[in-house]
Short mmCIF file of C-alpha atoms and ligand atoms in Angstrom, two decimals:
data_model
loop_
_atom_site.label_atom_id
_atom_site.label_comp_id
_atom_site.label_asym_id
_atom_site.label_seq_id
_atom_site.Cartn_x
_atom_site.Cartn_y
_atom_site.Cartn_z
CA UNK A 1496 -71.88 -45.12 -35.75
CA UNK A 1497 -71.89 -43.78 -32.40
CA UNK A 1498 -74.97 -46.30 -31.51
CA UNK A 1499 -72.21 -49.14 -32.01
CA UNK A 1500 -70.65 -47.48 -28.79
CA UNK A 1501 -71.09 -49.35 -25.31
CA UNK A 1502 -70.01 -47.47 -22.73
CA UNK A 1503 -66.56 -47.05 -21.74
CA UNK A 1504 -65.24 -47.36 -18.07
CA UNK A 1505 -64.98 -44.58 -15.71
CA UNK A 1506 -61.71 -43.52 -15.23
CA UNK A 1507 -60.00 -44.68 -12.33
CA UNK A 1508 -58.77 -41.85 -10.56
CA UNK A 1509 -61.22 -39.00 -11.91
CA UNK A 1510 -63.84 -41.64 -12.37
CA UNK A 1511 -64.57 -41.83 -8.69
CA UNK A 1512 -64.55 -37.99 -8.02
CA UNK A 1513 -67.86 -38.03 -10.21
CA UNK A 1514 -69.18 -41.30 -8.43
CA UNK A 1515 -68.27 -38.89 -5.00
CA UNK A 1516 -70.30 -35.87 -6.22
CA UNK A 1517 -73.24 -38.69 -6.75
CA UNK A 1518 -72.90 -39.65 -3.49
CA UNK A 1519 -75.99 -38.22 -1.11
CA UNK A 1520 -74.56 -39.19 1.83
CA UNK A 1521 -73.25 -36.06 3.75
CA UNK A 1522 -70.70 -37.58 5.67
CA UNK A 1523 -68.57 -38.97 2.63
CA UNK A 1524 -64.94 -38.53 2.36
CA UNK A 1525 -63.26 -38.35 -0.51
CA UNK A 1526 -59.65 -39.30 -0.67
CA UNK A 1527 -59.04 -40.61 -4.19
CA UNK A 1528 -58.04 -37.94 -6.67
CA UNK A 1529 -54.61 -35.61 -5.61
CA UNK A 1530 -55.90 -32.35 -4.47
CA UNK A 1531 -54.94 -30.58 -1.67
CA UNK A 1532 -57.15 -29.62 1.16
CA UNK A 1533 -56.62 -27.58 4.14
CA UNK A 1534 -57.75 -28.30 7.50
CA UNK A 1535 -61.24 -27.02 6.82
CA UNK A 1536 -61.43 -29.09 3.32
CA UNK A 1537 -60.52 -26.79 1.33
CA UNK A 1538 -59.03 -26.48 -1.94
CA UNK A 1539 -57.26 -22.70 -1.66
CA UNK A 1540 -56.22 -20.65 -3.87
CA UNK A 1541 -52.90 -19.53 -2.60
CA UNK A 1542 -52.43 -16.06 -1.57
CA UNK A 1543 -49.00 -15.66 -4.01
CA UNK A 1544 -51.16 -17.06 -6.89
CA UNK A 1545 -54.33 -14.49 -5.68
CA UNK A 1546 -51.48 -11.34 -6.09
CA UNK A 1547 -50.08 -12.72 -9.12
CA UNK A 1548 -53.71 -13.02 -11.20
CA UNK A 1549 -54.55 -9.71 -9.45
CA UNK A 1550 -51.41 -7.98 -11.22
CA UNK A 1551 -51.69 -10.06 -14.34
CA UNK A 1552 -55.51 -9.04 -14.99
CA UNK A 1553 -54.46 -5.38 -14.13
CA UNK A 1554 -51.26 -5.44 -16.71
CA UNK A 1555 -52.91 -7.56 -19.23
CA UNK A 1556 -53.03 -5.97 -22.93
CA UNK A 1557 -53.63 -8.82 -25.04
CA UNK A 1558 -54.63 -12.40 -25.35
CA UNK A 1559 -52.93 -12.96 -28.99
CA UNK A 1560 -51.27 -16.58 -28.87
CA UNK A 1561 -48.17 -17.71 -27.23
CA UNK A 1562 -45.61 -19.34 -29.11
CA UNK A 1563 -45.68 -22.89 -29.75
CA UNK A 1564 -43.19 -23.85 -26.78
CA UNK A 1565 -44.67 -20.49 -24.00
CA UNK A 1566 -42.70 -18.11 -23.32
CA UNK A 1567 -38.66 -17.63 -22.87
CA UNK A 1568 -38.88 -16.36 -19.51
CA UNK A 1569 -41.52 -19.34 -18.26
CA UNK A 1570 -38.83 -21.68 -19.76
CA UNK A 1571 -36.11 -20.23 -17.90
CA UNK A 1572 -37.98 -20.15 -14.47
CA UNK A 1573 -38.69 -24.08 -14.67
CA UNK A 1574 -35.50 -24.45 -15.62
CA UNK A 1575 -33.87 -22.67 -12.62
CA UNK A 1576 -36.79 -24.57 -10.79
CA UNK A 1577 -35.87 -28.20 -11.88
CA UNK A 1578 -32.06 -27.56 -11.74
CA UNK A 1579 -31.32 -24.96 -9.26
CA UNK A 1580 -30.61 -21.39 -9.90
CA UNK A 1581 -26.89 -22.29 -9.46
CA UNK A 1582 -26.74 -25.30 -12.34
CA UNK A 1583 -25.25 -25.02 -15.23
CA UNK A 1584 -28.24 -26.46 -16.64
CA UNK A 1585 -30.25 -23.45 -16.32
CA UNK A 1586 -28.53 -21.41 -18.39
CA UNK A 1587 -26.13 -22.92 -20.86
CA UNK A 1588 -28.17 -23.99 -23.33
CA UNK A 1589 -27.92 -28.10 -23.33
CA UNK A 1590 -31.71 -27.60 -21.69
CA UNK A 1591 -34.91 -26.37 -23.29
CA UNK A 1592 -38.36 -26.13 -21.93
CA UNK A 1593 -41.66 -26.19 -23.45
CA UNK A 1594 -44.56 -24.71 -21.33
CA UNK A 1595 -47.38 -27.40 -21.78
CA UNK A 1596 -51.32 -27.80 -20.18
CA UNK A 1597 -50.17 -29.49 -16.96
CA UNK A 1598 -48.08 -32.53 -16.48
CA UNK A 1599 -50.15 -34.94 -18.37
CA UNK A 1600 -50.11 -32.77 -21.44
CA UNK A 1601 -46.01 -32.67 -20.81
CA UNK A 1602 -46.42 -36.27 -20.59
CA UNK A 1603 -48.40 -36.58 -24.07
CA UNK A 1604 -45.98 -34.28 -25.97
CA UNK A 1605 -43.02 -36.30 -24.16
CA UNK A 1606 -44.74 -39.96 -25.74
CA UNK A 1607 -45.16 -38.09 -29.24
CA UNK A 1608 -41.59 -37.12 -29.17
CA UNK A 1609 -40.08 -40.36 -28.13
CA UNK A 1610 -42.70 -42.53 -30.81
CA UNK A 1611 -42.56 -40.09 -33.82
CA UNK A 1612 -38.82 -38.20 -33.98
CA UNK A 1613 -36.98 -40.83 -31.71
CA UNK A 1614 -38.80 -43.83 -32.99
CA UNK A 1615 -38.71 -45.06 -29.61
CA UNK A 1616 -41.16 -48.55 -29.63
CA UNK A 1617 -41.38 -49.60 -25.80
CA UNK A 1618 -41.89 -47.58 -22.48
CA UNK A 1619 -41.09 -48.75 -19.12
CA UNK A 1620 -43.37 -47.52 -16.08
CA UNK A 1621 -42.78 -48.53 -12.66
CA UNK A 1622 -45.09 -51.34 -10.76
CA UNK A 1623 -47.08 -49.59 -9.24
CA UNK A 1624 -47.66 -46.03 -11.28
CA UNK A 1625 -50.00 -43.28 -11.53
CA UNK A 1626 -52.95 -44.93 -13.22
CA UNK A 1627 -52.99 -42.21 -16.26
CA UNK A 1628 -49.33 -42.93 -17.19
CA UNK A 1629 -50.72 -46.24 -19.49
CA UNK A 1630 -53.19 -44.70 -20.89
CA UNK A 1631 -50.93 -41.56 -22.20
CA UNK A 1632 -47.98 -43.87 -23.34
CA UNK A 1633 -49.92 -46.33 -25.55
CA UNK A 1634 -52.29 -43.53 -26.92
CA UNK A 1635 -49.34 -41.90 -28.07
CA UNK A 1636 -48.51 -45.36 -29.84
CA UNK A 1637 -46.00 -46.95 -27.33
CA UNK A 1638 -45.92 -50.08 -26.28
CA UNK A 1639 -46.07 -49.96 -22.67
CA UNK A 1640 -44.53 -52.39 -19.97
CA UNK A 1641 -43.32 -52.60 -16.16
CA UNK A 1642 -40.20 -52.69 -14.00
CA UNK A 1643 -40.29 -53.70 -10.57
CA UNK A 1644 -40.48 -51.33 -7.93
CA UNK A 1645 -42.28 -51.83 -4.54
CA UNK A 1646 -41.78 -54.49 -2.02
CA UNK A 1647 -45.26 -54.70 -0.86
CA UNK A 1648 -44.42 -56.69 1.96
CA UNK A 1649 -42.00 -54.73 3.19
CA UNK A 1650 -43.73 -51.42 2.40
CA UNK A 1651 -40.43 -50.57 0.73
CA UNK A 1652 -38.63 -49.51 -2.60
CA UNK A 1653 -37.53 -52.72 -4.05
CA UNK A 1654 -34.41 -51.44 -5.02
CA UNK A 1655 -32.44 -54.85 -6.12
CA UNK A 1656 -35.56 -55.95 -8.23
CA UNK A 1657 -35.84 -52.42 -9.73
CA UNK A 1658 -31.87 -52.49 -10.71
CA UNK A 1659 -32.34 -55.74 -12.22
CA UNK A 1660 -35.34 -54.77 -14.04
CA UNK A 1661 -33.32 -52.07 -15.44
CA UNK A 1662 -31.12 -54.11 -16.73
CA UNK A 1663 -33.09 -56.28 -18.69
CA UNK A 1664 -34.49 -53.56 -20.75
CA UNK A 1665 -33.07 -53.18 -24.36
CA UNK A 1666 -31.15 -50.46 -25.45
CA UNK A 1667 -32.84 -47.34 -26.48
CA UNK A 1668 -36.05 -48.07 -24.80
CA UNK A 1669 -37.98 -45.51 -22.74
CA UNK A 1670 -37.99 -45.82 -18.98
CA UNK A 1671 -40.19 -43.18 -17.21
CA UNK A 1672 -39.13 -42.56 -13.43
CA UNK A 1673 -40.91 -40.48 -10.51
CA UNK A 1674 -38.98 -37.90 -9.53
CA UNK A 1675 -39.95 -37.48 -5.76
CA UNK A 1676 -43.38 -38.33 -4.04
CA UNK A 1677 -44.03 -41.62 -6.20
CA UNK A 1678 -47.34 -41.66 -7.06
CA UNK A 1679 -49.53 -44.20 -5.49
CA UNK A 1680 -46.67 -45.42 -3.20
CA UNK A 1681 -44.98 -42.53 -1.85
CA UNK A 1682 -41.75 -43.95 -1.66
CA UNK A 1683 -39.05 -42.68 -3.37
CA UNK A 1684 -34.92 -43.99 -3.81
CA UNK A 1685 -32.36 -42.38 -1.66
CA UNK A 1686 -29.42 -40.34 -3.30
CA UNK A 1687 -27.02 -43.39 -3.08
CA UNK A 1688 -30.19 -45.45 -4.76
CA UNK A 1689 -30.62 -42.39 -7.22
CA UNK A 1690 -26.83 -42.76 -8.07
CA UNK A 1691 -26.83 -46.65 -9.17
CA UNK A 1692 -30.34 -46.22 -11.24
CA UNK A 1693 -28.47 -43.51 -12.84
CA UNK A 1694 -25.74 -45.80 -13.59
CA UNK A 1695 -27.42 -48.43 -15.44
CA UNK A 1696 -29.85 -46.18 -17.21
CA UNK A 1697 -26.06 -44.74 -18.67
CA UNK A 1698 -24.78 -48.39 -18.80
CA UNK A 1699 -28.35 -49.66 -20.75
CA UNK A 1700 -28.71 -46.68 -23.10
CA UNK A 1701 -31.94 -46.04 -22.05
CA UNK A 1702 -34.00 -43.30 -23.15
CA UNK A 1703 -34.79 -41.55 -19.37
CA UNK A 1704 -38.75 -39.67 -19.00
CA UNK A 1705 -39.39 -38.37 -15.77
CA UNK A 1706 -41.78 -37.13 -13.86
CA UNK A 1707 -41.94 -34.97 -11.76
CA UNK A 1708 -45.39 -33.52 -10.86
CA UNK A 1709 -44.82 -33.30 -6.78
CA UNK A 1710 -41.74 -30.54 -6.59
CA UNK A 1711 -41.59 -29.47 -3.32
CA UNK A 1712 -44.63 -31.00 -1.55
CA UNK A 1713 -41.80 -34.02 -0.16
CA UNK A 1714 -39.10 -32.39 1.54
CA UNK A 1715 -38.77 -29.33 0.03
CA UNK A 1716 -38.23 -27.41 -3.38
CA UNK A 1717 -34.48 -28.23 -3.51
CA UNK A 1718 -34.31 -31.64 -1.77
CA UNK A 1719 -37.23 -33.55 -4.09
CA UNK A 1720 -34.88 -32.80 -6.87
CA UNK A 1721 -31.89 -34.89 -5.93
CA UNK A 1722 -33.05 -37.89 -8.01
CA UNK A 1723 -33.05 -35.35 -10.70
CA UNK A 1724 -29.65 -34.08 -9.85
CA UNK A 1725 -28.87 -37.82 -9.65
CA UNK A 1726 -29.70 -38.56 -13.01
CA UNK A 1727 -28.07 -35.53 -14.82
CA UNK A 1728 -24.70 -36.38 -13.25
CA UNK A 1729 -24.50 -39.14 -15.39
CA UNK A 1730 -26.96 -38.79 -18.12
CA UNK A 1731 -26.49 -36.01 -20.83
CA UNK A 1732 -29.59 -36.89 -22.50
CA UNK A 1733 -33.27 -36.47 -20.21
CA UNK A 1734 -36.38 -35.63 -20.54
CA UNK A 1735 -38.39 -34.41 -17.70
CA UNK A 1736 -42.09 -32.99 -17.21
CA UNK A 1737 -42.55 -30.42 -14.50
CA UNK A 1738 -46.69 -29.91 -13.12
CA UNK A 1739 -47.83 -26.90 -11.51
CA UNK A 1740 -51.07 -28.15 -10.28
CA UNK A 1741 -49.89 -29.33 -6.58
CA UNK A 1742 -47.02 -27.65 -5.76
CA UNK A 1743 -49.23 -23.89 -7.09
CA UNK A 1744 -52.72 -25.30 -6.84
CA UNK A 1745 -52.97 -24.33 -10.12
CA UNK A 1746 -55.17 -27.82 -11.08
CA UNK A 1747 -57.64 -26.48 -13.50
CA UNK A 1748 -54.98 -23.99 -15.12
CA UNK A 1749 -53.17 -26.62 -16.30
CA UNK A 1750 -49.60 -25.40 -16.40
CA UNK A 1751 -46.51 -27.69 -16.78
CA UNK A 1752 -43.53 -28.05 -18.88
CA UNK A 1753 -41.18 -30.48 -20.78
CA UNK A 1754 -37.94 -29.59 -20.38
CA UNK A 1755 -35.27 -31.73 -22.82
CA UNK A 1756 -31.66 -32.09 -21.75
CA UNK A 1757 -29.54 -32.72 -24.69
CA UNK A 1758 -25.48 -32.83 -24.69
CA UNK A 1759 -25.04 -30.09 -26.95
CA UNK A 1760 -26.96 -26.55 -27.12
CA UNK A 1761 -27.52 -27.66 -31.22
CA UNK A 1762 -28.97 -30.83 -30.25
CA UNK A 1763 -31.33 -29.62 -27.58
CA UNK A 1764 -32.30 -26.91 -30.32
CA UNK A 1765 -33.12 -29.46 -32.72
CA UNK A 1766 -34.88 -31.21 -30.25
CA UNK A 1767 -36.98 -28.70 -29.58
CA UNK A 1768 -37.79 -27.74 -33.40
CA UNK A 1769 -39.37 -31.55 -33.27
CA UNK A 1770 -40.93 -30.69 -30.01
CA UNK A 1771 -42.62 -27.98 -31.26
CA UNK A 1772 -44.00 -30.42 -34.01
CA UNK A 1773 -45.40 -32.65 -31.67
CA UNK A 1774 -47.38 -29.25 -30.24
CA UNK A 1775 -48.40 -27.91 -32.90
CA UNK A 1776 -50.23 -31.14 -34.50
CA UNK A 1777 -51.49 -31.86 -31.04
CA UNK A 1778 -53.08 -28.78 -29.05
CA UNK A 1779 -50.60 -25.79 -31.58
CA UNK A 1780 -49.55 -23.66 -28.58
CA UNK A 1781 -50.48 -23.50 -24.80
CA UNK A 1782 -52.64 -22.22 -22.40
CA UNK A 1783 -51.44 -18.52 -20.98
CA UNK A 1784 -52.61 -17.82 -17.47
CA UNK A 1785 -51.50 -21.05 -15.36
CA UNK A 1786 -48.49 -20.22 -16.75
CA UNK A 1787 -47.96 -16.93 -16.59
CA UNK A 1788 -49.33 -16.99 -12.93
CA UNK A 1789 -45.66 -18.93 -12.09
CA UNK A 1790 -44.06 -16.77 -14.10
CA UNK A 1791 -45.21 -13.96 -12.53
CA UNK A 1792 -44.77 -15.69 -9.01
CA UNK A 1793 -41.27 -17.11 -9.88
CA UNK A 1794 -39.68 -13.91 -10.87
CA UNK A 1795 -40.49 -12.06 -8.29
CA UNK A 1796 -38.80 -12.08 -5.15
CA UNK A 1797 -41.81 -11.11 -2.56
CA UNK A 1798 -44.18 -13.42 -4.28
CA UNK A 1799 -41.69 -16.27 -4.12
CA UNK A 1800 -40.81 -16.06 -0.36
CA UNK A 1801 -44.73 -16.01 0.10
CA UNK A 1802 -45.39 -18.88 -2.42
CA UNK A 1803 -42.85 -20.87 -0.56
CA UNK A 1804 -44.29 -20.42 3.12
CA UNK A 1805 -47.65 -21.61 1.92
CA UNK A 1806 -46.04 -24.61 -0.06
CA UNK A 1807 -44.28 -25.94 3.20
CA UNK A 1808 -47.57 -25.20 4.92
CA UNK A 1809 -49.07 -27.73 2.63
CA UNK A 1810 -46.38 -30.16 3.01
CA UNK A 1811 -46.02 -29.74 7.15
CA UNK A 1812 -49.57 -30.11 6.92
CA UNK A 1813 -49.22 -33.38 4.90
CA UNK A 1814 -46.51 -34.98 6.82
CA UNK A 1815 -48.89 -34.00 10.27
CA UNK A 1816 -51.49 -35.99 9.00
CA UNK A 1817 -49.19 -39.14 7.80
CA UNK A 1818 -47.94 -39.24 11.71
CA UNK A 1819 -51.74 -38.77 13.19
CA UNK A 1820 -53.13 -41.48 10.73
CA UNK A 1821 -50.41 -44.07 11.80
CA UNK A 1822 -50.50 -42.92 15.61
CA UNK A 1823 -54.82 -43.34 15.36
CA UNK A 1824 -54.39 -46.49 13.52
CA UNK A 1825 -52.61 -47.66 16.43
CA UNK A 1826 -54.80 -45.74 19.18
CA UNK A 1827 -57.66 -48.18 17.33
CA UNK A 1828 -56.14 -51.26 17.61
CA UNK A 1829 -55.59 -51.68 13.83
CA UNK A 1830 -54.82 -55.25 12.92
CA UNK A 1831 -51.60 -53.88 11.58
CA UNK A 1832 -49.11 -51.27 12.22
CA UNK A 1833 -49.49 -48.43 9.69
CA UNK A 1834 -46.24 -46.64 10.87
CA UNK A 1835 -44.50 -46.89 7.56
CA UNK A 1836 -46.76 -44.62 6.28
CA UNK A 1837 -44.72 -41.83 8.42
CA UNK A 1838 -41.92 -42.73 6.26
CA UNK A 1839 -43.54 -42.40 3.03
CA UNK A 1840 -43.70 -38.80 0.94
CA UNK A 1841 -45.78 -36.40 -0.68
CA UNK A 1842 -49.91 -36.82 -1.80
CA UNK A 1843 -50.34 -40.44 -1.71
CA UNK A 1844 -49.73 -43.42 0.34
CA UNK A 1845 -50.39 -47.58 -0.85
CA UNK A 1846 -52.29 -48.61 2.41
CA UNK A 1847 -51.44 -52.16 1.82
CA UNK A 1848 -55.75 -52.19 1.03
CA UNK A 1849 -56.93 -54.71 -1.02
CA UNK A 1850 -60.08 -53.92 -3.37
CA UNK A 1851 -62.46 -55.35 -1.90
CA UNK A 1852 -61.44 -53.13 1.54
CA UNK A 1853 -61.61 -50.31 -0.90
CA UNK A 1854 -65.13 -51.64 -1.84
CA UNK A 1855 -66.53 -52.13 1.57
CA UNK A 1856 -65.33 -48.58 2.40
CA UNK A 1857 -66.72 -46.63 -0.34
CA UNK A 1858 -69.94 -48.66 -0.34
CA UNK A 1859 -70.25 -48.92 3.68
CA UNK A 1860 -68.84 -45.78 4.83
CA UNK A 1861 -68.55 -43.76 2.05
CA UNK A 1862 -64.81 -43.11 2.02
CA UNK A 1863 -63.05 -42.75 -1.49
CA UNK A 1864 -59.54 -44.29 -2.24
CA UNK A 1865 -58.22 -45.61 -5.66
CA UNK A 1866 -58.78 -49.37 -6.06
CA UNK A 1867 -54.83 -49.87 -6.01
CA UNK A 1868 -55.60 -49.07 -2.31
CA UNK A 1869 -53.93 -45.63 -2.81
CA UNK A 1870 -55.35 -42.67 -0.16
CA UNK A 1871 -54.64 -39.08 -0.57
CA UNK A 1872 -53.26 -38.58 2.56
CA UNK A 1873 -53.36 -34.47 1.83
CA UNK A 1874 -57.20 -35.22 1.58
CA UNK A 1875 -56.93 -36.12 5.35
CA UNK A 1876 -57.78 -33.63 8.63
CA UNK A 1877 -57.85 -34.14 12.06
CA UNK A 1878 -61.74 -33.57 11.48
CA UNK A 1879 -62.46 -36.82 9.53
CA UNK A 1880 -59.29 -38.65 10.63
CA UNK A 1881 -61.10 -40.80 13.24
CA UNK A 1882 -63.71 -41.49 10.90
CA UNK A 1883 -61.56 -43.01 8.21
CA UNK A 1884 -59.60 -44.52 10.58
CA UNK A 1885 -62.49 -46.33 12.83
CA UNK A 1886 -63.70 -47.39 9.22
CA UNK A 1887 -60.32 -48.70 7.57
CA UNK A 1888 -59.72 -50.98 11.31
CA UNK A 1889 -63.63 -52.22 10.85
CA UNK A 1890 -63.22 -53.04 7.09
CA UNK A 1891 -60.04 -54.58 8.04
CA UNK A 1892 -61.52 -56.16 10.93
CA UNK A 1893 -59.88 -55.19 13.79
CA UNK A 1894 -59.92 -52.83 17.00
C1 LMR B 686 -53.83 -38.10 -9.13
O1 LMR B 686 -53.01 -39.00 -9.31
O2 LMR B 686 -54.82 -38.23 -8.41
C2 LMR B 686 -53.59 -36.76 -9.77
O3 LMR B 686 -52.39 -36.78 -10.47
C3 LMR B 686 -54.74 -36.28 -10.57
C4 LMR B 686 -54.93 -37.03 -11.84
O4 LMR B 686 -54.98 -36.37 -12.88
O5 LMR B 686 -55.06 -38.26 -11.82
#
């Protein structure tokens, strides 16, 4: 049967990371998939994470399995995380957490709750998303459409369109939402915006996912969750995936969570009992060290203070290079003015770049983006900045 098989398409995203490592050419760039690199283009392992495996290997007695949801303590650290130490939400019980393998796993447990114990039919995904959030909706069995979100011509949230959107959705469908750093257009509602999508997500009855895989690499720890803050102010029901692979580097430990918000501590118990179901049938418990690495990291007051210093490293370092991209752009004579890219947060920015640009970079210059036209703007340096820019003004034309 496998014979029958033509083969399928390379995935977008990771699907061009392989194409990169294919590449001979030794002056290649890649900016497509969201990693972090430093300003030698590198992918660190942070020194907090370092002393937290170093401990863990030292202490470790066992590998028996975790339970289905992680551990207690992991659960309570995201929560503090996601809510604030200070939020009610932490502690009283109307909020569980399930430790999953990264965000998209979080995601995929998230789909198989909504389809099989909500009976939820239809998700909503904003226009543009992360290319993987299709794929992991309707594989989990939902039907999967799009509200409107960016202005492309504007470079700006489309915030009218997006509230009307809203409101044309059915009752008890599934919306999923970015939480900060929108992923590819790194733009992201204000507080007042926040507020109103809250509003008619409460006024629709819709079922609220979000995602939130870029804590603390926009403005900070605190600030990127005011949507999130936002949304529990008027919603008593929520469910929202945390991912530890940006914000702790932590991308091939896969460590994230689910956290549930219910209105009662019984219903977010019961919740979770169907939570656990959708585990259990899928992967039955999760993987220990990403996760016990934050643990470890989160609990501890040294290791924090460390862990956050190096996370605003990576997002100074990130917001540098979004101000030297737009200011070389211009230096270059680019055909147009990239300076809303200053303005934009987190990994990614939507370079207004059309496919074939993305095309005629990859195959002429060998620069990676994402077809959407998407760069990884933490994949940029001051080393190969005039190099992608001097290619994006030629491709475009200009200079
Ligand atoms: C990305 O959008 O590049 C990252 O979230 C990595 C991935 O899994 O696609």
């Amino acid at each position: 049967m496998f014979e029958s098989l033509s083969l399928a398409p390379p995935d977008p995203i990771l699907g061009l990371t392989e194409a990169f490592k294919q590449d001979p050419r030794p002056d290649k760039i890649n900016l497509s998939v969201g990693v972090y690199k430093d300003e030698h283009g590198r992918t660190p392992v942070l020194a907090a994470v370092k002393e937290a495996e170093r401990r863990l290997v030292a202490g470790q007695e066992s590998k028996t399995y975790l339970p289905i949801d992680g551990s207690p303590e992991y659960a309570r650290l995201v929560r503090q995380m996601v809510f604030g130490d200070e939020h009610p939400l932490a502690t009283d019980g109307r909020a569980v957490t399930l430790h999953t393998p990264g965000g998209t796993g979080g995601l995929r447990v998230a789909a198989d709750f909504l389809k099989q114990k909500l009976s939820v039919n239809r998700i909503w995904i904003s226009q543009p998303t992360w290319e993987n959030h299709r794929g992991v909706f309707s594989a989990a069995g939902l039907e999967v459409a799009a509200y409107t979100y960016f202005d492309a011509a504007a470079n700006r949230l489309d915030h009218g369109g997006l509230l009307s959107s809203l409101r044309q959705i059915p009752p008890h469908e599934a919306v999923c939402l970015h939480a900060c750093c929108h992923n590819p257009s790194g733009i992201d509602p204000t507080p007042d915006q926040w507020r109103e999508i809250a509003g008619v997500l409460a006024e629709r009855q819709l079922v609220t996912l979000v995602d939130f895989a870029y804590q603390g690499l926009g403005d900070g720890l605190r600030e990127d969750a005011a949507g999130v803050r936002e949304l529990i102010a008027q919603l008593d029901e929520l469910l929202i995936v945390s991912s530890f692979s940006k914000n702790f580097g932590l991308y091939n430990e896969r460590a994230g969570a689910l956290t549930l918000v219910a209105p009662t501590p019984q219903a977010a118990q019961a919740a979770l009992s169907h939570a656990k179901i959708c585990v259990r049938t899928n992967y039955s418990n999760p993987p220990s060290h990403g996760g016990a690495i934050v643990c470890t990291v989160l609990a501890d007051p040294q290791l924090r203070a460390d862990w956050e210093r190096e996370l605003q490293q990576m997002r100074d370092r990130i917001n540098h290079m979004r101000a030297l991209f737009a200011q070389t752009m211009k230096a270059q004579n680019a055909p147009r003015d990239f300076a809303f890219i200053t303005q934009q947060r987190g990994m990614f920015s939507f370079s207004g770049l059309n496919p074939q640009h993305v095309q005629t970079l990859r195959e002429q210059h060998g620069i990676y983006i994402v077809n959407s036209g998407r760069i990884n703007v933490a994949g940029l340096r001051p080393a190969n900045m005039t190099a992608v820019c001097n290619a994006i003004v030629a491709t475009l034309g200009g200079g």
